[in-house]
């Protein structure tokens, strides 16, 4: 069985490690990035099924990243899961929904997150 | 060819013919007898003998013929018919001698060559014998060197460990295997006392017949090495000996290996009685003594200078291995964090708990300990195991405060958590949160896909009645 590839982006190493090992235990192939710079290059270079990313990271605007993903021919159909601790404004929330982004509020239940990821990637 | 031989033989043969002629009336003079003598000499000795015996035969034949002829016949004595036969003796003697001589020379040459070959063969045989001897010596040396290399390799293997118990057992095993030592002990200097670490007794318990070739086994599961078969290793914790008395005292003080034989030249027997036969110091590179290795019993025939030399080499080797292992243990003890998982080590946990316990006792502060034990994690694939342990550690870290300490607890598959200023209800809340959080991840690291990770958490809290942190830990059981 070909494993679904997931890119996990978060500036906190502990979070990326926990999330990646959790997903690996559920048979996903996971790549992590703690530096948001170069995420687009990574997505265009390698083929992913899903990106799980934090909304607020230094040097990265979550909304802007989602817009870039949808603009790129290679990544326009990529599933996006946005983790956010911050309360989003109505406008931000709307824009993200328009971009077909699944929003998860922190703190999240890991098993529920995995269930949703499985649903999104049809694994 | 000897001249005298053919002359003598010719003389004897012609003498016999002459005697027959003189004393046997019925003997008739006939040239055949002379032909026989001439040809025999010619064939046997060659041309000179042929000519000489032919000439002698001719003279004797003519003389006897002359004597046997009547007067009438004597008038014709000088006729050709009487001279032809003697002339033929000389001629045929020379001719047959010449032919024969070539064969004689060839035979002589063959004999010479044969002799030469015999000499060469003898020389070759001698060289072969020497080479054979050299080969045997070389083989012996190769076997000897191979044995030495094997011994060295085995010795190195036994002393290469960083576990002190392995080295103690290895050293006593080497003494047993190579010096036929049937009882030996190893003492280490601890808090100023020479403390017995390991004793080896061939034949098992005291009183049993010793065996010179005991078998040992090493264990790699963290347990102490043991000996099987007739040999037995014993660990007698805490038993200390004096570092100033007896043979051990001499070895400790002089920092030199000593045997009872040497010690008796300068010490009273009563001071050495009941002690070991040999004792040697385990010396660090800086010259300080870290322990003593003793031989209490060994085969009488092995109490030789070569055994002492070997014992001295083993001491050097053992000293070096022990020093490295001790250094490793020191460095390991200083390392307070598990590099892979990220949590603190169990040693550090115990050290910090001791400090926190004293603080709690002094200022009557709450202090609690939680221990989380994961079940069956040792059956999880190694790569997943590390990932799982680190995940659990991170979960715990996120649930606890910065002042709390998370460490390994006894083994890698258990975590100890020290929670200063926490007890009672608050502790229960934390415990519940940890359980819920770990369950929320739903870890399924096992081969059986649906099997979830199981764990238990035990707790204990400080009570002013407690005298030490050990009591706090004992409450966890």
XYZ file of C-alpha atoms in Angstrom:
600
model
C 0.000 0.000 0.000
C 1.343 3.447 -0.971
C 1.435 5.675 2.091
C -0.104 9.148 1.938
C 2.531 11.832 2.290
C 1.905 14.595 4.793
C 3.904 17.743 5.394
C 3.739 19.015 8.992
C 4.804 22.614 9.520
C 5.148 24.145 12.967
C 7.873 26.284 14.519
C 7.745 24.193 17.722
C 9.886 21.073 17.376
C 7.994 19.198 20.085
C 4.707 19.719 18.258
C 6.043 18.553 14.894
C 7.661 15.523 16.523
C 4.519 14.512 18.397
C 2.312 15.013 15.380
C 4.657 13.227 13.010
C 5.145 10.192 15.273
C 1.395 10.016 15.880
C 0.759 10.024 12.126
C 3.564 7.562 11.477
C 1.957 5.157 13.940
C -1.092 5.413 11.676
C 0.943 4.547 8.613
C 1.367 7.982 7.084
C 4.611 9.105 5.556
C 5.459 12.362 7.297
C 7.923 15.155 6.600
C 8.343 17.920 9.133
C 9.498 21.490 8.867
C 10.150 23.818 11.777
C 11.072 26.736 9.593
C 8.189 27.983 7.475
C 10.528 29.486 4.887
C 10.690 27.328 1.802
C 7.428 25.483 2.433
C 6.122 26.307 -1.055
C 9.340 25.058 -2.659
C 9.031 21.845 -0.693
C 5.424 21.368 -1.795
C 6.293 21.967 -5.426
C 9.334 19.720 -5.323
C 7.621 16.780 -3.665
C 4.158 15.481 -4.023
C 2.051 15.591 -0.826
C -1.528 14.603 -0.093
C -1.949 16.935 2.855
C -0.276 19.795 4.645
C -0.849 20.318 8.365
C 0.349 23.747 9.322
C 0.192 26.164 12.207
C -1.558 29.426 11.482
C 0.791 31.693 13.382
C 4.470 31.215 12.792
C 7.268 33.778 12.656
C 7.694 34.929 9.081
C 4.565 33.152 7.806
C 1.047 34.327 7.396
C -1.221 31.250 7.305
C -3.758 32.854 5.033
C -1.121 33.972 2.583
C 0.383 30.459 2.475
C -3.020 28.955 1.685
C -3.565 31.442 -1.107
C -0.171 30.597 -2.597
C -0.941 26.880 -2.410
C -4.202 27.355 -4.268
C -2.528 29.549 -6.872
C 0.163 27.005 -7.763
C -0.783 24.519 -10.484
C 0.976 21.727 -8.695
C -0.533 22.291 -5.260
C -3.939 23.785 -6.001
C -5.698 20.506 -5.067
C -3.663 19.829 -1.926
C -5.626 19.186 1.279
C -4.869 21.821 3.895
C -5.335 21.497 7.640
C -4.709 24.638 9.644
C -3.979 24.435 13.360
C -4.708 27.598 15.246
C -4.577 28.708 18.837
C -5.626 32.194 17.968
C -9.253 33.147 17.632
C -9.706 33.916 13.943
C -11.683 36.931 12.826
C -14.857 36.287 10.885
C -13.172 37.560 7.767
C -10.124 35.324 8.168
C -12.359 32.368 8.879
C -14.419 33.006 5.787
C -11.416 33.379 3.552
C -9.932 30.142 4.805
C -13.176 28.298 4.197
C -13.302 29.741 0.691
C -9.836 28.315 0.120
C -11.158 24.915 1.254
C -8.990 24.821 4.393
C -9.954 22.608 7.321
C -9.474 24.554 10.540
C -8.545 22.841 13.825
C -8.574 24.814 17.044
C -5.846 24.149 19.602
C -5.847 22.289 21.888
C -7.055 19.459 19.720
C -7.744 15.819 20.470
C -4.985 13.863 18.698
C -7.175 10.856 17.874
C -9.877 13.130 16.430
C -7.224 14.860 14.367
C -6.028 11.534 12.998
C -9.599 10.511 12.198
C -10.124 13.722 10.235
C -6.782 13.333 8.427
C -7.701 9.780 7.460
C -11.028 11.068 6.182
C -9.388 13.824 4.142
C -6.767 11.548 2.620
C -9.188 8.609 2.283
C -6.680 6.330 4.015
C 93.796 -51.663 -10.495
C 96.637 -52.857 -8.335
C 99.847 -53.959 -10.092
C 100.639 -56.391 -7.365
C 97.312 -58.142 -7.741
C 97.665 -59.277 -11.327
C 101.388 -60.057 -10.915
C 100.677 -62.215 -7.888
C 97.742 -63.961 -9.507
C 99.756 -64.588 -12.711
C 102.648 -65.913 -10.652
C 100.410 -68.223 -8.641
C 98.599 -69.573 -11.719
C 101.830 -70.156 -13.669
C 103.477 -71.603 -10.521
C 100.643 -74.135 -10.208
C 101.062 -75.115 -13.888
C 104.830 -75.471 -13.350
C 104.295 -77.643 -10.267
C 101.866 -79.876 -12.125
C 104.390 -80.130 -14.926
C 107.242 -81.032 -12.581
C 105.489 -83.365 -10.220
C 102.647 -84.920 -12.210
C 104.051 -87.244 -14.844
C 100.664 -87.694 -16.461
C 100.272 -83.869 -16.855
C 100.581 -82.936 -20.460
C 101.815 -79.516 -21.448
C 99.096 -77.772 -23.327
C 98.746 -74.089 -24.384
C 95.116 -73.971 -23.094
C 96.365 -73.513 -19.507
C 98.419 -70.491 -20.532
C 95.587 -69.091 -22.634
C 93.409 -69.368 -19.578
C 95.872 -67.435 -17.409
C 96.596 -64.776 -20.079
C 92.955 -64.131 -21.020
C 91.799 -64.129 -17.422
C 94.381 -61.510 -16.470
C 93.678 -59.491 -19.623
C 89.916 -59.508 -19.038
C 90.280 -58.760 -15.372
C 93.024 -56.169 -15.317
C 93.327 -54.711 -18.808
C 96.063 -54.196 -21.366
C 99.162 -54.064 -19.108
C 98.116 -57.175 -17.165
C 97.243 -58.899 -20.486
C 100.641 -58.134 -22.019
C 102.567 -58.980 -18.824
C 100.721 -62.250 -18.131
C 100.881 -63.091 -21.890
C 104.648 -62.499 -21.826
C 105.068 -64.571 -18.638
C 102.868 -67.312 -20.060
C 104.890 -67.239 -23.338
C 108.214 -67.505 -21.479
C 106.986 -70.291 -19.182
C 105.278 -72.150 -22.001
C 108.431 -71.942 -24.169
C 110.617 -72.962 -21.221
C 108.481 -75.953 -20.319
C 108.134 -76.891 -23.975
C 111.871 -76.716 -24.361
C 112.309 -78.946 -21.315
C 109.813 -81.467 -22.547
C 111.204 -81.841 -26.091
C 113.717 -84.599 -26.997
C 117.049 -83.739 -28.603
C 115.826 -84.209 -32.093
C 112.883 -82.037 -31.591
C 115.041 -79.374 -29.948
C 116.670 -78.699 -33.258
C 113.397 -77.380 -34.535
C 112.550 -75.424 -31.361
C 113.142 -72.077 -33.045
C 110.734 -72.904 -35.838
C 107.753 -70.729 -36.324
C 105.311 -73.433 -35.096
C 106.876 -73.254 -31.608
C 107.203 -69.466 -31.581
C 103.725 -68.633 -32.889
C 101.868 -69.785 -29.800
C 103.921 -67.685 -27.277
C 103.712 -64.679 -29.586
C 99.933 -65.083 -29.707
C 99.841 -65.111 -25.859
C 101.429 -61.648 -25.802
C 99.387 -60.334 -28.713
C 96.015 -61.668 -27.534
C 96.793 -60.702 -23.927
C 97.350 -57.110 -25.116
C 94.340 -57.116 -27.477
C 91.818 -58.633 -25.062
C 93.343 -56.474 -22.303
C 92.758 -53.376 -24.431
C 89.128 -54.288 -25.094
C 88.602 -55.195 -21.473
C 90.332 -52.077 -20.245
C 87.771 -49.813 -21.906
C 85.022 -51.667 -20.097
C 86.997 -51.547 -16.877
C 87.447 -47.806 -17.305
C 83.759 -47.388 -17.955
C 82.904 -49.486 -14.916
C 85.384 -47.426 -12.957
C 83.777 -44.237 -14.237
C 80.364 -45.572 -13.296
C 81.646 -46.445 -9.878
C 83.139 -42.979 -9.546
C 79.894 -41.379 -10.638
C 77.997 -43.690 -8.381
C 80.188 -42.685 -5.493
C 79.739 -39.056 -6.382
C 75.995 -39.514 -6.585
C 76.001 -41.371 -3.294
C 77.842 -38.458 -1.733
C 75.416 -35.950 -3.260
C 72.477 -38.055 -2.146
C 73.860 -38.219 1.353
C 74.292 -34.442 1.334
C 70.741 -33.957 0.062
C 69.419 -36.372 2.676
C 71.265 -34.400 5.329
C 69.843 -31.108 4.025
C 66.360 -32.636 3.832
C 66.629 -33.763 7.446
C 67.681 -30.251 8.429
C 64.842 -28.675 6.457
C 62.382 -31.147 7.989
C 63.590 -30.144 11.423
C 63.332 -26.458 10.514
C 59.836 -27.028 9.141
C 58.763 -28.768 12.333
C 60.205 -25.940 14.393
C 58.446 -23.405 12.207
C 55.145 -25.259 12.501
C 55.591 -25.419 16.255
C 56.265 -21.699 16.328
C 53.266 -20.942 14.104
C 51.045 -23.058 16.355
C 52.603 -21.333 19.361
C 52.025 -17.901 17.864
C 48.474 -18.824 16.902
C 47.830 -19.970 20.457
C 49.320 -16.726 21.732
C 47.213 -14.648 19.359
C 44.092 -16.647 20.317
C 44.889 -16.200 24.000
C 45.463 -12.489 23.497
C 42.239 -12.154 21.547
C 40.241 -14.053 24.168
C 41.809 -11.989 26.931
C 41.095 -8.755 25.101
C 37.487 -9.812 24.509
C 36.973 -10.579 28.186
C 38.398 -7.273 29.326
C 36.979 -4.996 26.639
C 33.673 -4.351 28.406
C 32.763 -1.091 30.099
C 30.728 -2.994 32.674
C 32.793 -3.468 35.795
C 31.150 -6.800 36.691
C 32.063 -8.200 33.280
C 35.674 -7.165 33.734
C 35.863 -8.631 37.253
C 34.517 -11.956 35.998
C 36.716 -11.830 32.872
C 39.876 -11.309 34.911
C 39.179 -14.261 37.203
C 38.249 -16.344 34.187
C 41.605 -15.562 32.555
C 43.425 -16.622 35.718
C 41.487 -19.871 35.748
C 41.924 -20.627 32.052
C 45.577 -19.716 31.611
C 47.180 -20.145 35.018
C 44.978 -22.953 36.345
C 44.067 -20.832 39.332
C 41.406 -22.560 41.407
C 40.598 -19.671 43.728
C 41.047 -15.971 43.154
C 39.514 -12.695 44.289
C 39.278 -9.124 43.158
C 39.106 -6.188 45.569
C 38.430 -2.574 44.652
C 39.286 0.475 46.704
C 36.062 2.131 47.817
C 35.882 4.875 50.430
C 39.386 3.970 51.586
C 38.564 0.265 51.994
C 39.567 -2.663 49.830
C 36.148 -4.122 49.168
C 35.736 -7.621 47.796
C 33.978 -7.517 44.460
C 34.190 -11.029 43.045
C 35.593 -14.384 44.085
C 36.084 -17.384 41.867
C 36.204 -20.905 43.276
C 36.743 -23.900 41.024
C 34.607 -26.816 42.048
C 31.750 -24.636 43.248
C 31.273 -24.422 46.960
C 34.179 -24.644 49.331
C 35.206 -28.198 50.081
C 34.221 -29.544 46.685
C 36.925 -31.001 44.457
C 38.402 -28.206 42.369
C 38.418 -28.435 38.625
C 41.262 -26.847 36.694
C 39.067 -26.040 33.673
C 35.859 -24.388 34.790
C 33.488 -22.877 32.262
C 32.108 -19.395 32.470
C 29.267 -17.642 30.775
C 28.698 -13.974 30.185
C 25.335 -12.389 30.214
C 24.463 -9.371 28.099
C 21.110 -8.668 29.641
C 22.402 -6.392 32.306
C 22.681 -9.149 34.868
C 25.903 -10.141 36.465
C 28.170 -12.633 34.697
C 27.956 -16.138 36.030
C 30.040 -19.277 35.830
C 28.625 -22.604 34.797
C 30.029 -26.083 35.203
C 32.470 -26.767 37.988
C 33.498 -23.134 38.527
C 31.511 -20.612 40.559
C 31.651 -16.843 40.812
C 30.437 -15.227 43.993
C 29.785 -11.596 44.746
C 30.315 -10.724 48.358
C 29.200 -7.151 48.678
C 30.699 -5.049 51.398
C 33.294 -7.530 52.637
C 36.473 -5.529 53.069
C 40.083 -6.505 53.801
C 42.877 -4.527 55.367
C 45.090 -2.646 52.956
C 48.006 -2.648 55.376
C 48.223 -6.293 56.422
C 49.543 -9.491 54.850
C 50.436 -9.991 51.222
C 47.629 -7.647 50.132
C 49.092 -4.930 52.328
C 52.566 -5.399 50.809
C 51.181 -5.297 47.263
C 49.113 -2.207 48.084
C 51.994 -0.375 49.713
C 54.751 -1.278 47.247
C 52.411 -1.108 44.223
C 54.127 -4.250 43.007
C 53.013 -7.804 42.483
C 54.290 -10.132 45.185
C 54.197 -13.865 45.906
C 54.277 -15.489 49.326
C 57.677 -16.992 48.439
C 59.188 -13.515 47.970
C 57.389 -12.093 50.992
C 58.771 -14.787 53.307
C 62.317 -13.499 52.771
C 61.465 -10.276 54.586
C 58.304 -10.991 56.601
C 57.297 -13.323 59.402
C 55.266 -16.354 58.317
C 52.665 -15.569 60.967
C 51.841 -12.267 59.247
C 51.236 -13.993 55.922
C 49.516 -17.135 57.162
C 46.056 -17.772 55.752
C 46.466 -15.090 53.096
C 46.745 -15.383 49.327
C 49.648 -16.977 47.439
C 50.045 -13.992 45.165
C 48.709 -10.460 45.213
C 49.049 -7.721 42.663
C 47.940 -4.095 42.636
C 45.628 -2.634 40.015
C 47.340 0.641 39.323
C 45.964 3.659 37.495
C 48.034 5.659 35.028
C 48.596 8.317 37.694
C 50.180 5.655 39.921
C 47.378 5.333 42.443
C 46.124 1.868 43.424
C 42.477 1.217 42.576
C 42.306 -2.415 43.650
C 44.044 -5.707 44.341
C 43.870 -9.004 42.496
C 44.748 -12.074 44.544
C 45.382 -15.742 43.845
C 44.467 -17.914 46.802
C 44.846 -21.343 45.265
C 46.584 -22.657 42.197
C 48.138 -25.896 41.040
C 51.488 -26.454 42.842
C 53.256 -27.091 39.522
C 52.090 -23.704 38.196
C 53.713 -21.744 41.017
C 56.572 -20.770 38.692
C 58.310 -17.566 37.516
C 56.463 -17.775 34.177
C 53.113 -17.850 36.024
C 54.181 -14.766 37.971
C 55.197 -13.046 34.748
C 51.807 -13.886 33.214
C 50.025 -12.692 36.382
C 51.907 -9.433 36.118
C 50.815 -8.988 32.472
C 47.188 -9.754 33.393
C 47.408 -7.164 36.178
C 48.620 -4.505 33.746
C 45.919 -5.334 31.256
C 43.211 -5.482 33.881
C 44.323 -2.163 35.379
C 44.016 -0.468 32.035
C 40.558 -1.988 31.338
C 39.250 -1.124 34.792
C 40.521 2.430 34.584
C 38.775 2.892 31.230
C 35.557 1.351 32.574
C 35.649 3.514 35.694
C 36.220 6.602 33.578
C 33.312 5.574 31.356
C 31.080 5.096 34.406
C 32.070 8.514 35.722
C 31.334 10.208 32.407
C 28.061 8.284 32.111
C 27.042 9.331 35.601
C 27.762 12.951 34.727
C 25.522 12.703 31.698
C 22.195 13.689 33.147
C 20.068 13.410 30.035
C 19.029 10.565 27.793
C 20.310 11.855 24.466
C 17.628 10.188 22.347
C 14.460 10.586 24.369
C 15.429 13.872 25.961
C 14.401 13.155 29.537
C 16.756 13.059 32.519
C 18.565 9.933 33.626
C 17.448 7.837 36.569
C 20.663 8.685 38.464
C 19.942 12.391 38.067
C 16.342 11.826 39.167
C 17.536 10.143 42.370
C 20.045 12.922 43.012
C 17.456 15.678 42.494
C 14.838 13.800 44.493
C 17.272 13.600 47.428
C 17.756 17.379 47.269
C 14.040 18.097 46.883
C 13.213 15.701 49.692
C 15.581 17.532 52.039
C 14.047 20.834 51.018
C 10.528 19.497 51.513
C 11.458 18.118 54.914
C 13.224 21.294 56.021
C 10.494 23.709 54.905
C 7.532 21.302 55.190
C 6.757 21.644 51.501
C 4.631 19.245 49.500
C 6.484 16.910 47.157
C 5.089 14.135 45.002
C 6.411 11.524 42.630
C 4.582 9.898 39.742
C 5.933 6.860 37.920
C 4.523 5.891 34.556
C 5.316 2.356 33.424
C 4.679 1.377 29.820
C 3.652 -2.219 29.252
C 5.211 -4.570 26.695
C 7.114 -1.774 24.979
C 10.153 -4.023 24.740
C 8.258 -6.008 22.083
C 7.847 -2.897 19.904
C 10.133 -2.456 16.898
C 13.193 -0.424 17.983
C 12.648 2.575 15.677
C 9.001 2.846 16.747
C 10.017 2.299 20.362
C 12.258 5.387 20.418
C 9.649 7.451 18.667
C 7.008 6.280 21.149
C 9.200 6.971 24.203
C 10.016 10.459 22.975
C 6.330 11.124 22.228
C 5.340 10.037 25.732
C 8.078 12.220 27.178
C 6.846 15.217 25.175
C 3.258 14.588 26.273
C 4.387 14.490 29.910
C 6.480 17.606 29.400
C 3.470 19.472 28.034
C 1.326 18.384 30.949
C 3.804 19.323 33.655
C 5.361 22.580 34.804
C 8.899 23.701 34.058
C 9.921 23.105 37.669
C 8.839 19.479 37.478
C 11.417 16.912 36.511
C 10.831 14.054 34.078
C 13.335 11.224 33.894
C 13.769 7.574 33.137
C 12.745 5.412 36.045
C 14.793 2.244 36.576
C 14.486 1.306 32.910
C 13.906 3.111 29.664
C 10.294 1.967 29.580
C 9.274 3.894 32.658
C 9.199 7.616 33.421
C 9.654 9.180 36.812
C 8.116 12.585 37.498
C 9.123 14.669 40.463
C 6.544 17.326 41.290
C 7.658 19.828 43.952
C 4.902 21.677 45.830
C 2.238 19.285 44.548
C 0.151 16.807 46.491
C -3.354 15.563 47.122
C -6.079 16.686 44.780
C -3.772 18.630 42.537
C -1.664 15.495 42.046
C -4.748 13.497 41.148
C -5.741 16.128 38.570
C -2.308 15.975 36.950
C -2.400 12.200 36.951
C -5.811 12.150 35.314
C -4.719 14.668 32.708
C -1.688 12.608 31.837
C -3.761 9.441 31.485
C -6.337 11.217 29.302
C -3.712 12.888 27.160
C -1.827 9.673 26.449
C -5.088 7.867 25.708
C -6.102 10.690 23.361
C -3.148 9.870 21.147
C -4.342 6.294 20.830
C -0.848 4.916 20.292
C -0.892 1.522 18.577
C 2.775 0.695 18.244
C 2.473 -3.094 18.263
C 2.485 -5.637 15.449
C -1.155 -6.382 16.285
C -2.711 -3.397 14.504
C -5.570 -2.766 16.915
C -3.632 -3.307 20.121
C -3.323 -0.075 22.074
C -0.473 0.996 24.293
C -1.081 0.148 27.942
C 0.469 1.814 30.934
C 0.134 2.269 34.688
C 0.823 5.305 36.815
C 1.725 5.007 40.464
C 2.068 7.900 42.870
C 3.505 8.807 46.229
C 3.665 12.013 48.225
C 6.004 13.323 50.856
C 5.035 12.914 54.484
C 6.940 14.594 57.341
C 7.302 11.162 58.961
C 9.543 9.999 56.141
C 13.242 9.887 56.895
C 14.608 9.660 53.376
C 13.588 9.847 49.752
C 13.855 6.045 49.650
C 10.696 5.828 51.713
C 8.996 8.093 49.218
C 10.011 5.769 46.405
C 9.068 2.675 48.378
C 5.528 4.054 48.608
C 5.282 3.629 44.849
C 5.463 -0.166 45.032
